Coordinates of C-alpha atoms in Angstrom, one line a residue:
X18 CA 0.0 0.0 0.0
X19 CA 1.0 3.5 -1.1
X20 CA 2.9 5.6 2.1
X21 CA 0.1 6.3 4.1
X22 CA 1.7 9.7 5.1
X23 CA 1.6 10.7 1.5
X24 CA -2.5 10.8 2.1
X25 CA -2.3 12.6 5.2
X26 CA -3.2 16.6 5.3
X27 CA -3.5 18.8 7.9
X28 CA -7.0 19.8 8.7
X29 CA -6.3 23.4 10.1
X30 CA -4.6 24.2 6.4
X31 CA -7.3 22.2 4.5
X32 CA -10.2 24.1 6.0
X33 CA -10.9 27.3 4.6
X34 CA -13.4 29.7 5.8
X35 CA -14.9 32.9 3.2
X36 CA -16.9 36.1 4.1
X37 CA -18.6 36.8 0.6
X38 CA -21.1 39.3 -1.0
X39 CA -23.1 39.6 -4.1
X40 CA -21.6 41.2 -6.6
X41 CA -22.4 42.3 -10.4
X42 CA -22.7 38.8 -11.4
X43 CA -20.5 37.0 -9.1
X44 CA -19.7 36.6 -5.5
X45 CA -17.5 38.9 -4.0
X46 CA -14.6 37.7 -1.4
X47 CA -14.6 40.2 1.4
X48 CA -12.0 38.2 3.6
X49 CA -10.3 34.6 3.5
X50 CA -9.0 33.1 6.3
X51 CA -8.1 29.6 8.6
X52 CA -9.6 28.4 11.1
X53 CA -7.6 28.0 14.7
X54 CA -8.7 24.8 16.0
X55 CA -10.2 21.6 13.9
X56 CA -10.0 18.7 17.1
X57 CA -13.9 18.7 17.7
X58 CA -14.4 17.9 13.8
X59 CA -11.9 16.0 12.8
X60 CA -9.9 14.5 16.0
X61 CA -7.0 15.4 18.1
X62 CA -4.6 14.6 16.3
X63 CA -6.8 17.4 13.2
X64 CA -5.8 15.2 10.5
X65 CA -7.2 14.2 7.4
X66 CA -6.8 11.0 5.8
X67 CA -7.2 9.8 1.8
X68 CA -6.8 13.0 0.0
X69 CA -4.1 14.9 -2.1
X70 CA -4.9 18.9 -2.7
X71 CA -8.1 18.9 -0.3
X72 CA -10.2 21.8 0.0
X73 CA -12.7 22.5 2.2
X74 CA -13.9 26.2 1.8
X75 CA -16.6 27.1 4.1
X76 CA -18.6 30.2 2.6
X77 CA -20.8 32.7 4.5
X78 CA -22.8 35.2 3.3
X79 CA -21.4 38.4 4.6
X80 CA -25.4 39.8 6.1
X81 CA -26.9 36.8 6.7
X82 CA -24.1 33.9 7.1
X83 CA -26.0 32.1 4.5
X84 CA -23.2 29.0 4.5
X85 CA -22.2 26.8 1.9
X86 CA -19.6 23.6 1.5
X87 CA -17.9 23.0 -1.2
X88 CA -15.2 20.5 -1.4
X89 CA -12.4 20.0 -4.2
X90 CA -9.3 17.8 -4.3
X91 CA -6.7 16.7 -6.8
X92 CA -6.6 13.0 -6.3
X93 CA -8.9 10.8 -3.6
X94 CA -7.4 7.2 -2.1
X95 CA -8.8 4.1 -3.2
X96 CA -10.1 1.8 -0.8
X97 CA -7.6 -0.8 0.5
X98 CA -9.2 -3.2 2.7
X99 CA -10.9 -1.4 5.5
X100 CA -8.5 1.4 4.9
X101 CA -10.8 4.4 2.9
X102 CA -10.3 7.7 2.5
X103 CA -12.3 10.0 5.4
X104 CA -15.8 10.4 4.5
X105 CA -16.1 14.1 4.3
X106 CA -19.7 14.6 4.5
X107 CA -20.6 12.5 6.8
X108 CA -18.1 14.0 9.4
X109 CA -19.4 17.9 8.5
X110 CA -23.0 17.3 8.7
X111 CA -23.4 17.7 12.4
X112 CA -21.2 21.1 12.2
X113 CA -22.8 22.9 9.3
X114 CA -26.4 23.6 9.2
X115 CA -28.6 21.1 6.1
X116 CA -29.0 24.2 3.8
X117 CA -25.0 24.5 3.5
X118 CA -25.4 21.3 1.3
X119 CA -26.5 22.6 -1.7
X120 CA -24.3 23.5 -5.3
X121 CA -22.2 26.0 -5.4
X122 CA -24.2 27.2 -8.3
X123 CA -27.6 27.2 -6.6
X124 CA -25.7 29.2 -3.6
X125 CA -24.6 31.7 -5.4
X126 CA -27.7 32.4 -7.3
X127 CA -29.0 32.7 -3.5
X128 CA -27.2 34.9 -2.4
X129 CA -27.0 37.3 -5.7
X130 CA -30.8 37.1 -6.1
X131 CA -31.5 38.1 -2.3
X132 CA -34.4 40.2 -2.3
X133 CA -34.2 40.9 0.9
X134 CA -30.8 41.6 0.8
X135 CA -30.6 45.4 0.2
X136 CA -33.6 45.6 3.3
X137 CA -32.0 43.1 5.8
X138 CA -31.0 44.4 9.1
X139 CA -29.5 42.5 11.9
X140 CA -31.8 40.1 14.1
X141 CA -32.7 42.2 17.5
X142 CA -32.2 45.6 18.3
X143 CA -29.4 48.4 17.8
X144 CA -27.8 48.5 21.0
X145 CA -24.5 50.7 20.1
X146 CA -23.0 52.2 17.4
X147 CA -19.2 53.6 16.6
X148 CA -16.5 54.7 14.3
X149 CA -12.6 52.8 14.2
X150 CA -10.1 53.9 11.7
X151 CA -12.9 55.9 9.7
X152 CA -15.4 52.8 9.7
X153 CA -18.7 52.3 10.9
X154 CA -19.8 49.3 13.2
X155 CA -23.0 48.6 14.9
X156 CA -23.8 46.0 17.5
X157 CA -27.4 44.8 18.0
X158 CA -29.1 42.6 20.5
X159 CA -31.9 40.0 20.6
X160 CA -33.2 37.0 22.1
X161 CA -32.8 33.6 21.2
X162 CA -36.4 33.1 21.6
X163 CA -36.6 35.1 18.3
X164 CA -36.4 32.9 15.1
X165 CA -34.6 35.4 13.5
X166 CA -31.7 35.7 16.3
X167 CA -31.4 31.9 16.3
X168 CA -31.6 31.5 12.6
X169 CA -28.1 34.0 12.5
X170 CA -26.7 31.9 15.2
X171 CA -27.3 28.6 14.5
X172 CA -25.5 29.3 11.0
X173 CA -22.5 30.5 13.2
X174 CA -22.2 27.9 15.3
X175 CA -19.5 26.3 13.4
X176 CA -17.5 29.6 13.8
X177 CA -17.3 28.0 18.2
X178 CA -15.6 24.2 17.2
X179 CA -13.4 26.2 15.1
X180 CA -11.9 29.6 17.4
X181 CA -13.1 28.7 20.7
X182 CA -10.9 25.9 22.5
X183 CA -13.2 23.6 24.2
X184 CA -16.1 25.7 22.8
X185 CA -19.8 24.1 22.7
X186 CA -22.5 25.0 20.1
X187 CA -25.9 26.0 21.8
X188 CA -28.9 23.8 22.1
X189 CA -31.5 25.8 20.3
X190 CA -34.4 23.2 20.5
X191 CA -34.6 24.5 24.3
X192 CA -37.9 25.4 25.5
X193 CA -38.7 28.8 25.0
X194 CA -38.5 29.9 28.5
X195 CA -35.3 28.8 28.7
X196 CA -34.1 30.6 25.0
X197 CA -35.3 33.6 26.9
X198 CA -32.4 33.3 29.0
X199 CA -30.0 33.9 26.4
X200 CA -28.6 37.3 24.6
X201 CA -26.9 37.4 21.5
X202 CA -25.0 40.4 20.8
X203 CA -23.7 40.7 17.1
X204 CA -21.2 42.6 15.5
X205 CA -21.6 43.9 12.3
X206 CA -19.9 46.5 9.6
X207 CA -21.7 48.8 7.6
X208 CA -19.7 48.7 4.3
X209 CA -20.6 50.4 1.2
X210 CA -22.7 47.5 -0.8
X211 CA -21.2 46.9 -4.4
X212 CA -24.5 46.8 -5.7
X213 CA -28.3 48.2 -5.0
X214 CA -29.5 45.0 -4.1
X215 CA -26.5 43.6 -2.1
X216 CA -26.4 44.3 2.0
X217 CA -24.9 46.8 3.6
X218 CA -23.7 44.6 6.9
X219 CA -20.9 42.4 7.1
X220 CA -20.0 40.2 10.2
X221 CA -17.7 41.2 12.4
X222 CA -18.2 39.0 15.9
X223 CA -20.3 38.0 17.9
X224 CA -21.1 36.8 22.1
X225 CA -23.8 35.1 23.6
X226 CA -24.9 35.6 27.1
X227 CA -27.3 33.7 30.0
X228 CA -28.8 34.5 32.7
X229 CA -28.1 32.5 35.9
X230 CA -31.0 32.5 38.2
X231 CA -29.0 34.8 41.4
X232 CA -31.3 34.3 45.7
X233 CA -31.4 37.4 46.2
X234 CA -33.5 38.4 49.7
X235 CA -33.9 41.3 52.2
X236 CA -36.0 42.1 54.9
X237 CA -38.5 43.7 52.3
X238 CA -39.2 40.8 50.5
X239 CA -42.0 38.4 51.2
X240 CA -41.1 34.8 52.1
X241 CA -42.1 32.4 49.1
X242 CA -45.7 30.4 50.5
X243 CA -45.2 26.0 49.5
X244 CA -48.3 24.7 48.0
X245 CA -49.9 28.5 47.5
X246 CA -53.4 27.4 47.4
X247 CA -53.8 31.1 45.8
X248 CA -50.6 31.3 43.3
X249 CA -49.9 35.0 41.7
X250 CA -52.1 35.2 38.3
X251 CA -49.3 36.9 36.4
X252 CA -46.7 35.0 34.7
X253 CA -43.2 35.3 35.6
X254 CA -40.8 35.5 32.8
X255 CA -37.0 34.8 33.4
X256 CA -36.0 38.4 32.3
X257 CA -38.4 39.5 35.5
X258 CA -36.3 37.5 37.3
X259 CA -32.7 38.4 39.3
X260 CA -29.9 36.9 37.8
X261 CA -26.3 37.0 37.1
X262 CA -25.3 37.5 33.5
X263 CA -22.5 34.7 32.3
X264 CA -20.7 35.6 28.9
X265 CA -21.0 32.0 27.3
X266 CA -19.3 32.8 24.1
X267 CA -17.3 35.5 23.2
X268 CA -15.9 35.6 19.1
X269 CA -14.0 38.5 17.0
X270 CA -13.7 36.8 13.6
X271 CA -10.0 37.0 12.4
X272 CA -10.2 39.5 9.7
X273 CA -11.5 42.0 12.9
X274 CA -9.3 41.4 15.5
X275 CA -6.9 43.8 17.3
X276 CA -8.9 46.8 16.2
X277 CA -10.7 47.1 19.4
X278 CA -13.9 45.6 18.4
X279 CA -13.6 43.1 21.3
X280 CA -13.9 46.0 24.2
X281 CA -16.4 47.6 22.5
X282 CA -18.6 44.3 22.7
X283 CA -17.2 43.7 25.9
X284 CA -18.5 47.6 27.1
X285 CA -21.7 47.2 25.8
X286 CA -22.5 43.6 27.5
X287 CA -21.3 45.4 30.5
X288 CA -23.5 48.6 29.9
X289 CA -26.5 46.8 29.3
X290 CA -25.8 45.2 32.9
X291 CA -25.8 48.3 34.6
X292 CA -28.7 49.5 32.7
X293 CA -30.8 45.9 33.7
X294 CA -32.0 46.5 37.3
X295 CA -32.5 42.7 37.8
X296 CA -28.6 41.6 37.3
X297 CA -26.4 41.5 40.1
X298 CA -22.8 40.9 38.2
X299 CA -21.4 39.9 35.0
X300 CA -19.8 37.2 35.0
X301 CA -17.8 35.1 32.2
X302 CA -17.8 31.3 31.4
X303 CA -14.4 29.4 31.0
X304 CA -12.0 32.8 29.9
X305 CA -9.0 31.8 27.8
X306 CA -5.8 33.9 28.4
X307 CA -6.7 36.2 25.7
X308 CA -10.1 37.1 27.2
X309 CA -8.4 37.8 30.3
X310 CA -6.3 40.5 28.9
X311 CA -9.0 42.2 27.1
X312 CA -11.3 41.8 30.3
X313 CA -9.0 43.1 32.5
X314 CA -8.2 46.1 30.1
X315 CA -12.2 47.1 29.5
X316 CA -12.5 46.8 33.4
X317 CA -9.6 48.6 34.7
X318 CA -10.9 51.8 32.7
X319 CA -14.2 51.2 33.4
X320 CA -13.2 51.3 37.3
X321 CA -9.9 53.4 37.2
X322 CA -11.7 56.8 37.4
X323 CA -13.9 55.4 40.5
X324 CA -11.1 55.1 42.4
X325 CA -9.6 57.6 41.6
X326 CA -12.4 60.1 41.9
X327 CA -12.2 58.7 45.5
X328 CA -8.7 58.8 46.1
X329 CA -8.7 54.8 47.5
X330 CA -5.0 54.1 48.0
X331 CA -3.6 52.0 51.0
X332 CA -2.9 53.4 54.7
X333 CA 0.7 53.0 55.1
X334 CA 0.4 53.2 58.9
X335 CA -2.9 51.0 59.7
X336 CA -0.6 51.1 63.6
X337 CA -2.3 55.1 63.7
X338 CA -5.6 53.4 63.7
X339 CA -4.3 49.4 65.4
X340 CA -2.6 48.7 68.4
X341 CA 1.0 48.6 66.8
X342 CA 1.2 44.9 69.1
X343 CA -1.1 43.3 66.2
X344 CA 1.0 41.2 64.0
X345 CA 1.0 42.3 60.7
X346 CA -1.1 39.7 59.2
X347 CA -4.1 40.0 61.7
X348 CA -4.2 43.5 60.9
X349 CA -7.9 44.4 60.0
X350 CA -8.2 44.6 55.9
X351 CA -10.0 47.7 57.0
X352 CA -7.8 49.6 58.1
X353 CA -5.6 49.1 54.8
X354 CA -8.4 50.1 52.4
X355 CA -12.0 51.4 52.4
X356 CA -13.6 48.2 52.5
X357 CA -17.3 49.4 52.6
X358 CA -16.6 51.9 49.5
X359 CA -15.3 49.3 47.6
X360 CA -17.9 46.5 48.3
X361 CA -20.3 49.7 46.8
X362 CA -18.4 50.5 43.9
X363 CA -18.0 47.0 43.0
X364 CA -21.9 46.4 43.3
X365 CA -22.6 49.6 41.1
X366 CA -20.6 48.7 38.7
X367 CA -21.5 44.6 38.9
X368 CA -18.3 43.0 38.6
X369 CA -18.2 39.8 40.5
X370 CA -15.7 39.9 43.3
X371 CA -12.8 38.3 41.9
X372 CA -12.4 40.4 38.8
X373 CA -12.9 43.4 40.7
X374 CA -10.3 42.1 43.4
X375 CA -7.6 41.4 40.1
X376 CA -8.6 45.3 39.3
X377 CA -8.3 46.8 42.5
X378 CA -4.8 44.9 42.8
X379 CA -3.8 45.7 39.7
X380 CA -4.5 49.8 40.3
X381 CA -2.8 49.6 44.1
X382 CA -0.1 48.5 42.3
X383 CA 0.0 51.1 40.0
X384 CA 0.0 53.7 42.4
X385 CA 3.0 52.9 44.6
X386 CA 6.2 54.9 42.8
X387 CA 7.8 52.0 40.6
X388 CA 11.3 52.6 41.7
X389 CA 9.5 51.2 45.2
X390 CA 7.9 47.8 43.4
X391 CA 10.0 44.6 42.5
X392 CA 9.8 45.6 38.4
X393 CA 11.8 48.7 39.2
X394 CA 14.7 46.5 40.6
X395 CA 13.4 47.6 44.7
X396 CA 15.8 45.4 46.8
X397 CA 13.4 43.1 48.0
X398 CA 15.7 41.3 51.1
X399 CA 15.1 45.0 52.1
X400 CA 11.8 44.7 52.3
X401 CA 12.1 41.4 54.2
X402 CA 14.1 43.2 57.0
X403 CA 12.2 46.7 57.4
X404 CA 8.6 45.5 56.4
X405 CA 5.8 47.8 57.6
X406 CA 8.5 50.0 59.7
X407 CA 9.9 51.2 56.2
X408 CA 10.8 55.1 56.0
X409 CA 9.6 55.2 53.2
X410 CA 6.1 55.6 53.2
X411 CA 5.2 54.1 49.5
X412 CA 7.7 51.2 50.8
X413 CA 4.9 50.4 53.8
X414 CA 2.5 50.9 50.7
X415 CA 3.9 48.4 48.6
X416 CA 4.8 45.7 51.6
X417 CA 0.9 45.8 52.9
X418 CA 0.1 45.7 48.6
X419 CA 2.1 41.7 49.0
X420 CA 0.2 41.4 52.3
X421 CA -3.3 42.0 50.9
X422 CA -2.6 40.0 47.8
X423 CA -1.1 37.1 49.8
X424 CA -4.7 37.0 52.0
X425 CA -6.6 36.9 48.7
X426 CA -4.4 33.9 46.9
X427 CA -4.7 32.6 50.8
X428 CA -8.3 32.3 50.8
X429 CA -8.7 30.9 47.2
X430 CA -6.2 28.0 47.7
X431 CA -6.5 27.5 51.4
X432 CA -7.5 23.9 51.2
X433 CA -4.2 22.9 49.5
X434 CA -1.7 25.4 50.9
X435 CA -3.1 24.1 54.5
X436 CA -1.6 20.5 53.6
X437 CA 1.6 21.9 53.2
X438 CA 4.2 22.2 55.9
X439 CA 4.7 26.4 57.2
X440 CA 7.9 27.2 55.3
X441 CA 6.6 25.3 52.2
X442 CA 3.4 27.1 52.4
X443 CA 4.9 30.0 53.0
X444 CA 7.4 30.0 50.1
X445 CA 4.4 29.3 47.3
X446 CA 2.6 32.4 48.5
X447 CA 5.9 34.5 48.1
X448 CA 6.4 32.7 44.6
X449 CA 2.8 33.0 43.5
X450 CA 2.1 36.8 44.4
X451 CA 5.7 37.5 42.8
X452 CA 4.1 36.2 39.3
X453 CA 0.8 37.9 40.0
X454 CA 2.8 41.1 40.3
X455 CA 4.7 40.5 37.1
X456 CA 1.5 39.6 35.6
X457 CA -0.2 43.0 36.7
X458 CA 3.3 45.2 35.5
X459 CA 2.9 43.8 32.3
X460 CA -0.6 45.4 31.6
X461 CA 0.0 48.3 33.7
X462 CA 2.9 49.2 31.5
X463 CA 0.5 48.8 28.8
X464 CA -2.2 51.2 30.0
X465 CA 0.4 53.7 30.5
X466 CA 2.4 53.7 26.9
X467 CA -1.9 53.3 25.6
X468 CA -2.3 56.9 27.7
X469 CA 1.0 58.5 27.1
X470 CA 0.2 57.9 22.9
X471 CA -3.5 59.4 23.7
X472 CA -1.9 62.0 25.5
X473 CA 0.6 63.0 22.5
X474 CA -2.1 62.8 19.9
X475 CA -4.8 64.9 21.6
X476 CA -1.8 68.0 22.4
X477 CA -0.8 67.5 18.7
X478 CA -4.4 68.0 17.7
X479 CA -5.3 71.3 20.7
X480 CA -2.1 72.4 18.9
X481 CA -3.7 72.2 15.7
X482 CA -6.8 73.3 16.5
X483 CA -5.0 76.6 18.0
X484 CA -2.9 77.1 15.3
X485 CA -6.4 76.7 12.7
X486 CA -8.1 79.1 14.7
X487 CA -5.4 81.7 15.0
X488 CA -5.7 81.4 11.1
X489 CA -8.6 81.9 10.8
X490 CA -8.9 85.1 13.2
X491 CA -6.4 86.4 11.2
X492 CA -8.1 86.1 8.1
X493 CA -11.2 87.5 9.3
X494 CA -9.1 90.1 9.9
X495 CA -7.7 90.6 7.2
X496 CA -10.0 93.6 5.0
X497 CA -10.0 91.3 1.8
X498 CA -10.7 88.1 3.7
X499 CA -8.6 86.1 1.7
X500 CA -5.6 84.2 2.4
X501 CA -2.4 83.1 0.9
X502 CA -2.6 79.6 -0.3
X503 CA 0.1 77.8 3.0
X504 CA -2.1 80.0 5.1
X505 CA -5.5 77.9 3.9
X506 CA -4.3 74.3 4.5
X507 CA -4.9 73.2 7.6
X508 CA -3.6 69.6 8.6
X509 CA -5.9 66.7 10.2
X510 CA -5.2 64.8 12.9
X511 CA -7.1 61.4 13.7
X512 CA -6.9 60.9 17.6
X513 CA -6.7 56.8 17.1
X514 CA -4.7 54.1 19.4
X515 CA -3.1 51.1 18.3
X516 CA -6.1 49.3 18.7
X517 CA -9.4 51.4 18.3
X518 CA -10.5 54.7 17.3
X519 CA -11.6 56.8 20.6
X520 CA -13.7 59.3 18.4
X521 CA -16.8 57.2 18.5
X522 CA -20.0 57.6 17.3
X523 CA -22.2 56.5 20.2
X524 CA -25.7 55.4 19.5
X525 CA -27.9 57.6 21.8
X526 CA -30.2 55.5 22.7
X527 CA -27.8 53.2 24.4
X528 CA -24.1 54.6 25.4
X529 CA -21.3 52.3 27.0
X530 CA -20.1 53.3 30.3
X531 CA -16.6 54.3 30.5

């Protein structure tokens, strides 16, 4: 039998995914790309067997994701015993919705004679609108109990098995009062359609988001009667009900990402929290690494201002308000920060305690001088020997930072830290607050080149603006109103980061909280 490895491909190169749109009188490629992961399809090992030259392109309509498979190949294996090429179809047809199936020929003409094409409008409503690098985006919002939401998302499901490690397609046959638990939050371009009868949206991303049911009592509410003889008349629906809100599925297609789209969607899934007086927090399913980082971006300037606006900081002498015999490490975490302020501004702004305690870490942190932190080469054996008798008061600042960090990595990993012996224990903390720390420097240095560029851009624009207007006034003064023509041109400046534009066009009806 011919060398086995001969007939082998790799699945992650074979698969190919296309954004398209009608054209003239063909389909028009808007973007081309790979997928990142293949294991759920095709196994762990994403490998193909019995083809040479295999194709798999994967087209979606731009609007609509109207999908379509079509596969090509140069030369297919013969059948050697049990040994037969993969059967392609057969191992798609759970992943790609029945209508994908069709010829390429009867897809296109689907797509190109659309009529509803020039009228369609995302599923749901317009939640927020805005402007990066001089294009227009849009993100709406609907229900999956609407057929038109799960229509849109049921053709995307693919789009989970294939960017999403360990990512799980929804279950749309649910009831409908359990679709009602879900959000779907979409992502869409406005582009300039090639034609009058072609779309003017093209996918961007997309998240989903459920509601966990959240007992929430106080002393106001009524206890719940068993076996109410005399049940309330009015139905309850699960929107009525509290809840905490779980990002499930969170997706920037590749053609879209690092352009900010991502905190954008992220902002406005927040936003709509605040807005909703029946969720508690916002919560997130499963986070990979990458979600982290943009989480923890969105959320440290969504709560940077707060704290600032309140000046929270640590007490460097807790002692002034302690007896100076407590040890440091019974030392009340009140006395350190302003517990009761936080717990409120946490609870306004509904970030579940964990996050907010990775934010409030990672701003502490930030405010202690960095020639008195570890990434600014501070002599740590130093800080070992003085501890919370420093000079320095930033010094005290940063040794009760370790101390509060230590308590919270304490509490979250208390049941195996207790099995080890004190030194052991002791060590790990001191090794796992040093890689927090490095963690938190890395993003902190971040934020700051991210406002340092901002900060550049917007003088070089006040300095343009001056300059324009002090043209101006001296045109108007001039008795023939005209102007030479080096006086006339003035220059433009875009104020734009590396990642998003911050000149956005908010939709009024429904503006992200910064």
């Amino acid at each position: 039998m011919e060398n086995e490895g001969d007939w082998t491909c790799d699945a992650n190169d074979a698969v190919n995914i296309t954004i398209v749109q009608s054209d003239e009188q063909k389909l028009k490629t808007l973007s081309s790309f790979h997928p990142q992961f293949t294991y759920p399809i095709f196994g762990d090992d994403e490998q193909i067997f019995g083809y040479k030259g295999l194709i798999i392109r994967l087209r979606f309509a731009a609007h609509d994701l109207r999908p379509h498979l079509h596969i090509s190949y140069d030369e297919k294996f013969k059948p050697v015993g049990d040994t037969a090429a993969s059967d392609l179809l057969k191992i798609l047809k759970p992943w790609v919705s029945e209508e994908a199936f069709c010829t390429l020929p009867d897809y296109e003409k689907a797509v190109l004679e659309d009529k509803d094409g020039k009228d369609f409008k995302p599923p749901g409503k317009l939640v927020h609108s805005y402007t990066s690098r001089n294009r227009n985006y849009e993100i709406w919002a609907g229900s999956l109990a609407d057929a038109d939401v799960r229509r849109v998302l049921d053709r995307a499901q693919v789009f989970v098995s294939l960017f999403i490690e360990a990512g799980t397609p929804l279950d749309t046959d649910d009831p409908e009062w359990t679709l009602e638990r879900w959000t779907v939050y979409f992502v869409y371009e406005k582009v300039k359609p090639p034609t009058p009868t072609a779309s003017q949206y093209s996918i961007v991303g997309y998240s989903t988001t459920y509601r966990w049911w959240y007992y929430h009592r106080n002393k106001t509410q009524a206890p719940v009667v068993k076996n109410d003889p005399f049940p309330p008349s009015t139905e309850i629906r699960p929107a009525q009900l509290p809840a905490r809100l779980r990002i499930a599925q969170f997706l920037i297609l590749p053609p879209h990402q690092n352009s900010g789209h991502g905190r954008h969607l992220y902002t406005t899934i927040h936003s709509a929290c605040i807005d909703d007086p029946t969720v508690e927090e916002l919560t997130v399913e499963d986070p990979n690494e990458a979600f982290d980082v943009l989480r923890d971006s969105a959320d440290y300037q969504i709560l940077r201002p707060e704290f600032l606006k309140h000046n929270v900081n640590i007490n460097p002498d807790p002692y002034e308000v302690h007896s100076r015999n407590q040890r440091p490490w019974l030392v009340p975490t009140a006395t350190l920060i302003p517990v009761k302020l936080l717990h409120d501004i946490r609870k306004s702004y509904k970030i579940d305690s964990t996050q907010f305690a990775h934010i409030l870490e990672m701003f502490l942190l930030g405010q202690i001088p960095l020639k008195n932190r570890h990434a600014g080469g501070f002599n740590m054996s130093r800080l070992l020997i003085k501890k919370y008798r420093a000079d320095d008061p930033n010094e005290r600042r940063y040794y009760w930072w370790r101390m509060l960090t230590k308590q919270r990595l304490y509490k979250r990993s208390k049941d195996i830290l207790i099995q080890l012996d004190l030194g052991e224990r002791i060590q790990k903390l001191e090794e796992t607050v040093t890689n927090v720390e490095e963690g938190y420097e890395v993003l902190l240095k971040e934020f700051t080149a991210r406002e340092q560029s901002l900060k550049v851009l917007e003088e070089a624009a006040e300095q343009t603006e001056s300059r324009a207007t002090a043209v101006e006034d001296e045109a108007n003064a001039s008795p023939s109103g005209t102007l030479g023509r080096d006086q006339r041109v003035k220059r433009k400046f875009t104020v734009e980061d590396d990642d998003e534009d911050e000149a956005e066009t908010e939709d009024t009806a429904k503006r992200t909280k910064v």
